[in-house]
């Protein structure tokens, strides 16, 4: 890719591949190590991963844990993780957040990553393109959901989200009870 994006789209594709191939941790005790292996850590002053951070509201809120993630090597913003009943089911973050309405990094990054995921995992089960290059796509690969969103309004931004498909379904089902 010609444009210098931070993090590089290649690095993000490598992270996606790692999440898909490494599998999700089975126990609460393994979450911290798993997230650290992916390059994420919690900020100073936060409790450890296992102790939770940011309890979610809901009828079974004691079972919901989540928190902010930081990464020294990825230049991500608003990164977070969520677990339900001690099982990690979601990781998400934003990249290319430059708050410049003329920046094309989010669109170029989305297109590059999309083409790489298309080559690796085939057609997404959902792909939508709206005016102004806004787009969404979703793949389900080996029990991992990969969501990618490209926003252009009010400013360009790329969002990536990953979920353990069956754990995420259990969490969402609980919300509708």
Short mmCIF file of N, CA and C in Angstrom, two decimals:
data_model
loop_
_atom_site.label_atom_id
_atom_site.label_comp_id
_atom_site.label_asym_id
_atom_site.label_seq_id
_atom_site.Cartn_x
_atom_site.Cartn_y
_atom_site.Cartn_z
N UNK A 1 0.85 -1.17 0.00
CA UNK A 1 0.00 0.00 0.00
C UNK A 1 0.90 1.24 0.00
N UNK A 2 0.57 2.24 -0.81
CA UNK A 2 1.43 3.41 -0.96
C UNK A 2 1.34 4.39 0.20
N UNK A 3 0.15 4.61 0.71
CA UNK A 3 -0.04 5.58 1.78
C UNK A 3 0.45 5.01 3.10
N UNK A 4 1.09 5.83 3.91
CA UNK A 4 1.61 5.40 5.22
C UNK A 4 0.51 5.53 6.26
N UNK A 5 -0.10 4.41 6.61
CA UNK A 5 -1.14 4.39 7.63
C UNK A 5 -0.58 3.77 8.90
N UNK A 6 -0.98 4.32 10.05
CA UNK A 6 -0.54 3.80 11.33
C UNK A 6 -1.79 3.46 12.14
N UNK A 7 -1.95 2.18 12.48
CA UNK A 7 -1.09 1.04 12.17
C UNK A 7 -1.24 0.66 10.70
N UNK A 8 -0.26 -0.05 10.19
CA UNK A 8 -0.34 -0.45 8.78
C UNK A 8 -1.49 -1.45 8.61
N UNK A 9 -2.16 -1.39 7.48
CA UNK A 9 -3.22 -2.37 7.23
C UNK A 9 -2.68 -3.80 7.27
N UNK A 10 -1.44 -3.99 6.87
CA UNK A 10 -0.82 -5.32 6.93
C UNK A 10 -0.75 -5.82 8.38
N UNK A 11 -0.42 -4.91 9.30
CA UNK A 11 -0.34 -5.29 10.72
C UNK A 11 -1.73 -5.65 11.25
N UNK A 12 -2.75 -4.95 10.80
CA UNK A 12 -4.11 -5.26 11.22
C UNK A 12 -4.57 -6.60 10.67
N UNK A 13 -4.22 -6.89 9.43
CA UNK A 13 -4.56 -8.19 8.84
C UNK A 13 -3.87 -9.30 9.61
N UNK A 14 -2.62 -9.09 9.99
CA UNK A 14 -1.90 -10.09 10.79
C UNK A 14 -2.59 -10.30 12.14
N UNK A 15 -3.08 -9.23 12.76
CA UNK A 15 -3.81 -9.35 14.01
C UNK A 15 -5.11 -10.13 13.81
N UNK A 16 -5.81 -9.85 12.74
CA UNK A 16 -7.05 -10.58 12.43
C UNK A 16 -6.74 -12.07 12.27
N UNK A 17 -5.70 -12.38 11.52
CA UNK A 17 -5.30 -13.78 11.34
C UNK A 17 -4.98 -14.44 12.68
N UNK A 18 -4.29 -13.71 13.56
CA UNK A 18 -3.94 -14.24 14.88
C UNK A 18 -5.19 -14.54 15.70
N UNK A 19 -6.15 -13.63 15.68
CA UNK A 19 -7.39 -13.84 16.44
C UNK A 19 -8.15 -15.05 15.90
N UNK A 20 -8.21 -15.19 14.59
CA UNK A 20 -8.93 -16.31 13.98
C UNK A 20 -8.24 -17.64 14.26
N UNK A 21 -6.91 -17.68 14.15
CA UNK A 21 -6.21 -18.97 14.26
C UNK A 21 -5.88 -19.36 15.69
N UNK A 22 -5.78 -18.40 16.61
CA UNK A 22 -5.35 -18.75 17.97
C UNK A 22 -6.48 -19.30 18.83
N UNK A 23 -7.70 -19.10 18.44
CA UNK A 23 -8.82 -19.53 19.26
C UNK A 23 -8.99 -18.61 20.46
N UNK A 24 -10.17 -18.65 21.06
CA UNK A 24 -10.49 -17.80 22.19
C UNK A 24 -10.17 -18.54 23.48
N UNK A 25 -9.74 -17.81 24.51
CA UNK A 25 -9.42 -18.50 25.78
C UNK A 25 -10.69 -19.13 26.36
N UNK A 26 -10.49 -20.29 27.00
CA UNK A 26 -11.61 -21.01 27.58
C UNK A 26 -11.94 -20.57 28.99
N UNK A 27 -10.97 -20.03 29.69
CA UNK A 27 -11.20 -19.68 31.09
C UNK A 27 -10.87 -18.22 31.35
N UNK A 28 -11.53 -17.70 32.35
CA UNK A 28 -11.29 -16.32 32.78
C UNK A 28 -9.81 -16.07 33.07
N UNK A 29 -9.15 -17.06 33.66
CA UNK A 29 -7.74 -16.90 34.01
C UNK A 29 -6.84 -16.72 32.81
N UNK A 30 -7.26 -17.18 31.65
CA UNK A 30 -6.44 -17.11 30.44
C UNK A 30 -6.65 -15.82 29.64
N UNK A 31 -7.67 -15.03 30.00
CA UNK A 31 -7.99 -13.83 29.21
C UNK A 31 -6.86 -12.82 29.18
N UNK A 32 -6.27 -12.55 30.33
CA UNK A 32 -5.21 -11.54 30.38
C UNK A 32 -4.04 -11.94 29.48
N UNK A 33 -3.62 -13.20 29.57
CA UNK A 33 -2.51 -13.67 28.74
C UNK A 33 -2.86 -13.60 27.26
N UNK A 34 -4.07 -13.97 26.93
CA UNK A 34 -4.53 -13.94 25.53
C UNK A 34 -4.49 -12.51 24.99
N UNK A 35 -5.06 -11.58 25.75
CA UNK A 35 -5.08 -10.18 25.29
C UNK A 35 -3.67 -9.61 25.20
N UNK A 36 -2.82 -9.95 26.15
CA UNK A 36 -1.43 -9.50 26.09
C UNK A 36 -0.72 -10.07 24.86
N UNK A 37 -0.99 -11.32 24.54
CA UNK A 37 -0.39 -11.95 23.36
C UNK A 37 -0.81 -11.23 22.08
N UNK A 38 -2.04 -10.69 22.08
CA UNK A 38 -2.52 -9.94 20.91
C UNK A 38 -1.96 -8.52 20.87
N UNK A 39 -1.32 -8.09 21.97
CA UNK A 39 -0.73 -6.76 21.99
C UNK A 39 -1.51 -5.73 22.79
N UNK A 40 -2.46 -6.17 23.61
CA UNK A 40 -3.29 -5.26 24.39
C UNK A 40 -2.98 -5.37 25.88
N UNK A 41 -3.18 -4.28 26.60
CA UNK A 41 -3.05 -4.27 28.05
C UNK A 41 -3.99 -3.21 28.61
N UNK A 42 -4.27 -3.27 29.91
CA UNK A 42 -5.11 -2.28 30.54
C UNK A 42 -4.28 -1.09 31.00
N UNK A 43 -4.93 0.06 31.12
CA UNK A 43 -4.25 1.26 31.55
C UNK A 43 -3.92 1.23 33.03
N UNK A 44 -3.04 2.11 33.45
CA UNK A 44 -2.65 2.20 34.86
C UNK A 44 -3.86 2.53 35.71
N UNK A 45 -3.89 1.96 36.90
CA UNK A 45 -4.97 2.23 37.82
C UNK A 45 -6.17 1.32 37.65
N UNK A 46 -6.21 0.55 36.58
CA UNK A 46 -7.31 -0.38 36.40
C UNK A 46 -6.98 -1.69 37.08
N UNK A 47 -8.02 -2.36 37.51
CA UNK A 47 -7.84 -3.68 38.09
C UNK A 47 -7.35 -4.62 36.99
N UNK A 48 -6.88 -5.79 37.37
CA UNK A 48 -6.46 -6.80 36.40
C UNK A 48 -7.62 -7.26 35.55
N UNK A 49 -7.33 -7.87 34.44
CA UNK A 49 -8.38 -8.35 33.54
C UNK A 49 -9.39 -9.22 34.29
N UNK A 50 -8.90 -10.12 35.13
CA UNK A 50 -9.76 -11.08 35.80
C UNK A 50 -10.68 -10.43 36.82
N UNK A 51 -10.29 -9.29 37.34
CA UNK A 51 -11.12 -8.63 38.34
C UNK A 51 -12.20 -7.78 37.69
N UNK A 52 -12.07 -7.57 36.41
CA UNK A 52 -13.10 -6.85 35.67
C UNK A 52 -12.98 -5.34 35.77
N UNK A 53 -13.70 -4.68 34.92
CA UNK A 53 -13.71 -3.23 34.86
C UNK A 53 -14.96 -2.84 34.09
N UNK A 54 -15.69 -1.92 34.58
CA UNK A 54 -16.86 -1.44 33.85
C UNK A 54 -17.98 -2.45 33.78
N UNK A 55 -18.53 -2.83 34.90
CA UNK A 55 -19.64 -3.77 34.89
C UNK A 55 -20.76 -3.26 34.00
N UNK A 56 -21.31 -4.15 33.19
CA UNK A 56 -22.40 -3.78 32.30
C UNK A 56 -23.72 -3.82 33.05
N UNK A 57 -24.65 -2.95 32.73
CA UNK A 57 -25.96 -3.02 33.36
C UNK A 57 -26.74 -4.21 32.81
N UNK A 58 -27.68 -4.68 33.55
CA UNK A 58 -28.52 -5.77 33.06
C UNK A 58 -28.96 -6.67 34.18
N UNK A 59 -29.86 -7.60 33.88
CA UNK A 59 -30.41 -8.46 34.92
C UNK A 59 -29.38 -9.39 35.54
N UNK A 60 -28.30 -9.64 34.84
CA UNK A 60 -27.27 -10.54 35.35
C UNK A 60 -25.92 -9.83 35.32
N UNK A 61 -25.91 -8.55 35.76
CA UNK A 61 -24.74 -7.72 35.56
C UNK A 61 -23.49 -8.23 36.26
N UNK A 62 -23.64 -9.00 37.32
CA UNK A 62 -22.45 -9.53 38.00
C UNK A 62 -21.68 -10.47 37.10
N UNK A 63 -22.34 -11.02 36.08
CA UNK A 63 -21.68 -11.94 35.16
C UNK A 63 -21.01 -11.23 33.99
N UNK A 64 -21.28 -9.94 33.83
CA UNK A 64 -20.74 -9.16 32.71
C UNK A 64 -19.52 -8.39 33.14
N UNK A 65 -18.43 -8.62 32.47
CA UNK A 65 -17.22 -7.85 32.74
C UNK A 65 -16.71 -7.28 31.43
N UNK A 66 -16.00 -6.19 31.52
CA UNK A 66 -15.41 -5.61 30.33
C UNK A 66 -14.50 -4.48 30.73
N UNK A 67 -13.78 -3.96 29.78
CA UNK A 67 -12.90 -2.86 30.11
C UNK A 67 -12.19 -2.29 28.92
N UNK A 68 -11.48 -1.23 29.20
CA UNK A 68 -10.69 -0.53 28.20
C UNK A 68 -9.40 -1.29 27.94
N UNK A 69 -8.98 -1.28 26.70
CA UNK A 69 -7.70 -1.86 26.32
C UNK A 69 -6.80 -0.78 25.73
N UNK A 70 -5.51 -0.91 25.96
CA UNK A 70 -4.51 -0.04 25.36
C UNK A 70 -3.54 -0.91 24.58
N UNK A 71 -2.88 -0.33 23.61
CA UNK A 71 -1.88 -1.05 22.85
C UNK A 71 -0.77 -0.11 22.47
N UNK A 72 0.45 -0.46 22.85
CA UNK A 72 1.59 0.39 22.51
C UNK A 72 1.94 0.31 21.03
N UNK A 73 1.73 -0.85 20.41
CA UNK A 73 2.20 -1.04 19.05
C UNK A 73 1.17 -0.91 17.95
N UNK A 74 -0.11 -0.67 18.29
CA UNK A 74 -1.13 -0.66 17.25
C UNK A 74 -1.75 0.70 16.95
N UNK A 75 -1.58 1.68 17.79
CA UNK A 75 -2.19 3.00 17.60
C UNK A 75 -3.70 2.89 17.45
N UNK A 76 -4.34 2.17 18.36
CA UNK A 76 -5.78 2.02 18.35
C UNK A 76 -6.39 3.02 19.34
N UNK A 77 -7.68 3.33 19.14
CA UNK A 77 -8.41 4.17 20.08
C UNK A 77 -9.68 3.45 20.50
N UNK A 78 -10.17 3.81 21.66
CA UNK A 78 -11.42 3.25 22.18
C UNK A 78 -11.49 1.73 22.07
N UNK A 79 -10.40 1.07 22.42
CA UNK A 79 -10.37 -0.39 22.39
C UNK A 79 -11.00 -0.93 23.67
N UNK A 80 -11.71 -2.05 23.55
CA UNK A 80 -12.36 -2.63 24.72
C UNK A 80 -12.52 -4.14 24.56
N UNK A 81 -12.79 -4.78 25.68
CA UNK A 81 -13.05 -6.22 25.71
C UNK A 81 -14.29 -6.46 26.57
N UNK A 82 -14.96 -7.58 26.33
CA UNK A 82 -16.13 -7.94 27.13
C UNK A 82 -16.13 -9.44 27.36
N UNK A 83 -16.56 -9.82 28.56
CA UNK A 83 -16.74 -11.23 28.86
C UNK A 83 -18.09 -11.43 29.53
N UNK A 84 -18.58 -12.64 29.45
CA UNK A 84 -19.85 -13.00 30.05
C UNK A 84 -19.66 -14.34 30.74
N UNK A 85 -19.97 -14.38 32.02
CA UNK A 85 -19.80 -15.58 32.84
C UNK A 85 -18.37 -16.11 32.76
N UNK A 86 -17.42 -15.18 32.77
CA UNK A 86 -16.01 -15.54 32.78
C UNK A 86 -15.43 -15.94 31.43
N UNK A 87 -16.19 -15.76 30.35
CA UNK A 87 -15.70 -16.14 29.03
C UNK A 87 -15.63 -14.93 28.12
N UNK A 88 -14.44 -14.64 27.63
CA UNK A 88 -14.23 -13.53 26.70
C UNK A 88 -15.04 -13.77 25.44
N UNK A 89 -15.83 -12.76 25.03
CA UNK A 89 -16.60 -12.93 23.80
C UNK A 89 -16.45 -11.79 22.81
N UNK A 90 -15.77 -10.70 23.20
CA UNK A 90 -15.72 -9.55 22.30
C UNK A 90 -14.46 -8.71 22.51
N UNK A 91 -13.89 -8.26 21.39
CA UNK A 91 -12.78 -7.32 21.37
C UNK A 91 -13.10 -6.33 20.25
N UNK A 92 -12.92 -5.06 20.49
CA UNK A 92 -13.17 -4.08 19.45
C UNK A 92 -12.31 -2.85 19.62
N UNK A 93 -12.09 -2.13 18.50
CA UNK A 93 -11.30 -0.91 18.56
C UNK A 93 -11.47 -0.10 17.28
N UNK A 94 -10.99 1.13 17.33
CA UNK A 94 -11.00 2.04 16.19
C UNK A 94 -9.56 2.36 15.78
N UNK A 95 -9.35 2.60 14.49
CA UNK A 95 -8.06 3.04 13.98
C UNK A 95 -8.28 4.15 12.95
N UNK A 96 -7.21 4.83 12.61
CA UNK A 96 -7.20 5.93 11.63
C UNK A 96 -8.13 7.06 12.05
N UNK A 97 -8.13 7.36 13.34
CA UNK A 97 -8.96 8.40 13.93
C UNK A 97 -8.15 9.70 13.93
N UNK A 98 -8.20 10.42 12.82
CA UNK A 98 -7.41 11.66 12.71
C UNK A 98 -8.27 12.91 12.78
N UNK A 99 -9.56 12.76 12.83
CA UNK A 99 -10.52 13.87 12.95
C UNK A 99 -10.35 14.92 11.84
N UNK A 100 -9.90 14.49 10.68
CA UNK A 100 -9.75 15.37 9.52
C UNK A 100 -10.71 14.87 8.45
N UNK A 101 -11.72 15.65 8.11
CA UNK A 101 -12.75 15.20 7.18
C UNK A 101 -12.23 14.94 5.77
N UNK A 102 -11.00 15.36 5.47
CA UNK A 102 -10.44 15.14 4.13
C UNK A 102 -9.47 13.97 4.09
N UNK A 103 -9.18 13.36 5.22
CA UNK A 103 -8.24 12.25 5.27
C UNK A 103 -8.88 11.01 4.63
N UNK A 104 -8.14 10.31 3.81
CA UNK A 104 -8.67 9.12 3.11
C UNK A 104 -8.15 7.82 3.72
N UNK A 105 -7.41 7.90 4.83
CA UNK A 105 -6.81 6.72 5.44
C UNK A 105 -7.80 5.64 5.80
N UNK A 106 -8.93 6.00 6.40
CA UNK A 106 -9.92 4.99 6.80
C UNK A 106 -10.46 4.24 5.59
N UNK A 107 -10.75 4.96 4.53
CA UNK A 107 -11.29 4.32 3.32
C UNK A 107 -10.23 3.43 2.68
N UNK A 108 -9.01 3.93 2.55
CA UNK A 108 -7.95 3.12 1.95
C UNK A 108 -7.62 1.90 2.81
N UNK A 109 -7.58 2.08 4.12
CA UNK A 109 -7.34 0.97 5.04
C UNK A 109 -8.43 -0.08 4.93
N UNK A 110 -9.69 0.37 4.90
CA UNK A 110 -10.82 -0.55 4.78
C UNK A 110 -10.69 -1.36 3.49
N UNK A 111 -10.45 -0.67 2.39
CA UNK A 111 -10.37 -1.37 1.09
C UNK A 111 -9.25 -2.40 1.08
N UNK A 112 -8.09 -2.05 1.64
CA UNK A 112 -6.97 -2.99 1.65
C UNK A 112 -7.30 -4.20 2.52
N UNK A 113 -7.77 -3.95 3.73
CA UNK A 113 -8.09 -5.06 4.65
C UNK A 113 -9.20 -5.92 4.06
N UNK A 114 -10.21 -5.28 3.49
CA UNK A 114 -11.31 -6.03 2.87
C UNK A 114 -10.77 -6.97 1.79
N UNK A 115 -9.90 -6.47 0.94
CA UNK A 115 -9.36 -7.31 -0.15
C UNK A 115 -8.56 -8.49 0.41
N UNK A 116 -7.82 -8.24 1.49
CA UNK A 116 -7.04 -9.32 2.11
C UNK A 116 -7.95 -10.37 2.76
N UNK A 117 -8.99 -9.92 3.45
CA UNK A 117 -9.93 -10.86 4.07
C UNK A 117 -10.71 -11.62 3.02
N UNK A 118 -11.04 -10.96 1.94
CA UNK A 118 -11.73 -11.62 0.82
C UNK A 118 -10.87 -12.75 0.27
N UNK A 119 -9.58 -12.50 0.10
CA UNK A 119 -8.66 -13.52 -0.42
C UNK A 119 -8.47 -14.66 0.57
N UNK A 120 -8.46 -14.35 1.87
CA UNK A 120 -8.24 -15.38 2.90
C UNK A 120 -9.49 -16.16 3.24
N UNK A 121 -10.61 -15.45 3.40
CA UNK A 121 -11.81 -16.06 3.98
C UNK A 121 -13.01 -16.09 3.05
N UNK A 122 -12.85 -15.61 1.82
CA UNK A 122 -13.95 -15.63 0.87
C UNK A 122 -14.92 -14.47 1.08
N UNK A 123 -16.05 -14.55 0.43
CA UNK A 123 -17.04 -13.48 0.49
C UNK A 123 -17.57 -13.32 1.91
N UNK A 124 -17.74 -12.09 2.34
CA UNK A 124 -18.35 -11.88 3.66
C UNK A 124 -19.83 -12.25 3.61
N UNK A 125 -20.39 -12.63 4.75
CA UNK A 125 -21.82 -12.95 4.78
C UNK A 125 -22.66 -11.69 4.73
N UNK A 126 -22.04 -10.56 5.03
CA UNK A 126 -22.72 -9.27 4.92
C UNK A 126 -21.71 -8.25 4.43
N UNK A 127 -22.09 -7.52 3.41
CA UNK A 127 -21.25 -6.43 2.90
C UNK A 127 -22.18 -5.35 2.36
N UNK A 128 -22.05 -4.16 2.90
CA UNK A 128 -22.89 -3.04 2.50
C UNK A 128 -22.02 -1.83 2.25
N UNK A 129 -22.24 -1.17 1.12
CA UNK A 129 -21.54 0.08 0.84
C UNK A 129 -22.60 1.15 0.69
N UNK A 130 -22.40 2.25 1.40
CA UNK A 130 -23.33 3.37 1.36
C UNK A 130 -22.63 4.56 0.68
N UNK A 131 -23.35 5.61 0.43
CA UNK A 131 -22.71 6.79 -0.18
C UNK A 131 -21.51 7.28 0.63
N UNK A 132 -20.63 7.94 -0.02
CA UNK A 132 -19.43 8.54 0.57
C UNK A 132 -18.46 7.49 1.09
N UNK A 133 -18.42 6.32 0.46
CA UNK A 133 -17.48 5.24 0.80
C UNK A 133 -17.70 4.65 2.19
N UNK A 134 -18.81 4.89 2.84
CA UNK A 134 -19.09 4.22 4.10
C UNK A 134 -19.43 2.77 3.80
N UNK A 135 -18.90 1.87 4.60
CA UNK A 135 -19.09 0.46 4.31
C UNK A 135 -19.07 -0.37 5.58
N UNK A 136 -19.71 -1.53 5.52
CA UNK A 136 -19.66 -2.51 6.60
C UNK A 136 -19.45 -3.88 5.99
N UNK A 137 -18.80 -4.76 6.74
CA UNK A 137 -18.65 -6.14 6.27
C UNK A 137 -18.52 -7.05 7.48
N UNK A 138 -18.94 -8.32 7.29
CA UNK A 138 -18.92 -9.29 8.37
C UNK A 138 -18.55 -10.67 7.80
N UNK A 139 -17.57 -11.28 8.44
CA UNK A 139 -17.18 -12.65 8.13
C UNK A 139 -17.35 -13.48 9.39
N UNK A 140 -17.68 -14.74 9.22
CA UNK A 140 -17.63 -15.69 10.33
C UNK A 140 -16.66 -16.78 9.92
N UNK A 141 -15.56 -16.90 10.67
CA UNK A 141 -14.50 -17.83 10.33
C UNK A 141 -14.15 -18.66 11.56
N UNK A 142 -14.35 -19.96 11.47
CA UNK A 142 -13.99 -20.87 12.56
C UNK A 142 -14.50 -20.40 13.92
N UNK A 143 -15.74 -19.96 13.97
CA UNK A 143 -16.35 -19.55 15.23
C UNK A 143 -16.03 -18.14 15.68
N UNK A 144 -15.29 -17.40 14.86
CA UNK A 144 -14.96 -16.00 15.17
C UNK A 144 -15.68 -15.08 14.19
N UNK A 145 -16.39 -14.11 14.72
CA UNK A 145 -17.01 -13.09 13.89
C UNK A 145 -16.04 -11.93 13.71
N UNK A 146 -15.92 -11.47 12.47
CA UNK A 146 -15.05 -10.33 12.14
C UNK A 146 -15.95 -9.24 11.56
N UNK A 147 -16.03 -8.11 12.25
CA UNK A 147 -16.84 -7.00 11.77
C UNK A 147 -15.91 -5.84 11.43
N UNK A 148 -16.20 -5.20 10.31
CA UNK A 148 -15.39 -4.05 9.92
C UNK A 148 -16.33 -2.96 9.41
N UNK A 149 -16.12 -1.75 9.91
CA UNK A 149 -16.94 -0.60 9.54
C UNK A 149 -16.03 0.53 9.10
N UNK A 150 -16.39 1.17 8.01
CA UNK A 150 -15.69 2.37 7.55
C UNK A 150 -16.67 3.54 7.63
N UNK A 151 -16.34 4.50 8.47
CA UNK A 151 -17.17 5.69 8.61
C UNK A 151 -16.47 6.86 7.93
N UNK A 152 -17.25 7.73 7.32
CA UNK A 152 -16.68 8.95 6.74
C UNK A 152 -17.29 10.21 7.33
N UNK A 153 -18.38 10.08 8.03
CA UNK A 153 -19.06 11.23 8.64
C UNK A 153 -19.21 10.99 10.13
N UNK A 154 -18.96 11.90 10.99
CA UNK A 154 -18.53 13.26 10.74
C UNK A 154 -17.06 13.37 10.34
N UNK A 155 -16.29 12.29 10.55
CA UNK A 155 -14.89 12.26 10.11
C UNK A 155 -14.54 10.80 9.83
N UNK A 156 -13.53 10.55 9.00
CA UNK A 156 -13.16 9.18 8.65
C UNK A 156 -12.64 8.40 9.85
N UNK A 157 -13.03 7.12 9.90
CA UNK A 157 -12.67 6.25 11.01
C UNK A 157 -12.92 4.81 10.60
N UNK A 158 -12.05 3.91 11.02
CA UNK A 158 -12.23 2.49 10.74
C UNK A 158 -12.43 1.77 12.06
N UNK A 159 -13.46 0.94 12.14
CA UNK A 159 -13.75 0.17 13.35
C UNK A 159 -13.61 -1.32 13.04
N UNK A 160 -12.92 -2.04 13.93
CA UNK A 160 -12.81 -3.49 13.82
C UNK A 160 -13.36 -4.11 15.09
N UNK A 161 -14.13 -5.17 14.94
CA UNK A 161 -14.68 -5.88 16.07
C UNK A 161 -14.58 -7.37 15.85
N UNK A 162 -14.32 -8.10 16.92
CA UNK A 162 -14.17 -9.55 16.86
C UNK A 162 -15.03 -10.16 17.95
N UNK A 163 -15.68 -11.27 17.64
CA UNK A 163 -16.51 -11.92 18.65
C UNK A 163 -16.38 -13.43 18.54
N UNK A 164 -16.50 -14.06 19.69
CA UNK A 164 -16.66 -15.51 19.74
C UNK A 164 -18.15 -15.70 19.45
N UNK A 165 -18.48 -16.28 18.31
CA UNK A 165 -19.85 -16.26 17.81
C UNK A 165 -20.85 -16.87 18.79
N UNK A 166 -20.59 -18.05 19.33
CA UNK A 166 -21.57 -18.68 20.22
C UNK A 166 -21.66 -17.97 21.57
N UNK A 167 -20.54 -17.49 22.10
CA UNK A 167 -20.59 -16.75 23.37
C UNK A 167 -21.31 -15.42 23.19
N UNK A 168 -21.08 -14.78 22.07
CA UNK A 168 -21.76 -13.52 21.78
C UNK A 168 -23.26 -13.75 21.66
N UNK A 169 -23.67 -14.84 21.03
CA UNK A 169 -25.08 -15.17 20.90
C UNK A 169 -25.71 -15.40 22.27
N UNK A 170 -24.99 -16.09 23.17
CA UNK A 170 -25.50 -16.33 24.52
C UNK A 170 -25.66 -15.01 25.26
N UNK A 171 -24.71 -14.11 25.11
CA UNK A 171 -24.78 -12.80 25.75
C UNK A 171 -25.97 -12.02 25.22
N UNK A 172 -26.14 -11.97 23.91
CA UNK A 172 -27.24 -11.23 23.31
C UNK A 172 -28.59 -11.84 23.68
N UNK A 173 -28.67 -13.16 23.76
CA UNK A 173 -29.91 -13.82 24.16
C UNK A 173 -30.28 -13.40 25.58
N UNK A 174 -29.31 -13.29 26.44
CA UNK A 174 -29.54 -12.89 27.82
C UNK A 174 -30.11 -11.46 27.87
N UNK A 175 -29.69 -10.61 26.95
CA UNK A 175 -30.18 -9.23 26.94
C UNK A 175 -31.64 -9.13 26.56
N UNK A 176 -32.15 -10.10 25.82
CA UNK A 176 -33.55 -10.07 25.38
C UNK A 176 -34.50 -10.74 26.37
N UNK A 177 -33.95 -11.36 27.42
CA UNK A 177 -34.80 -12.04 28.41
C UNK A 177 -35.58 -11.05 29.24
#
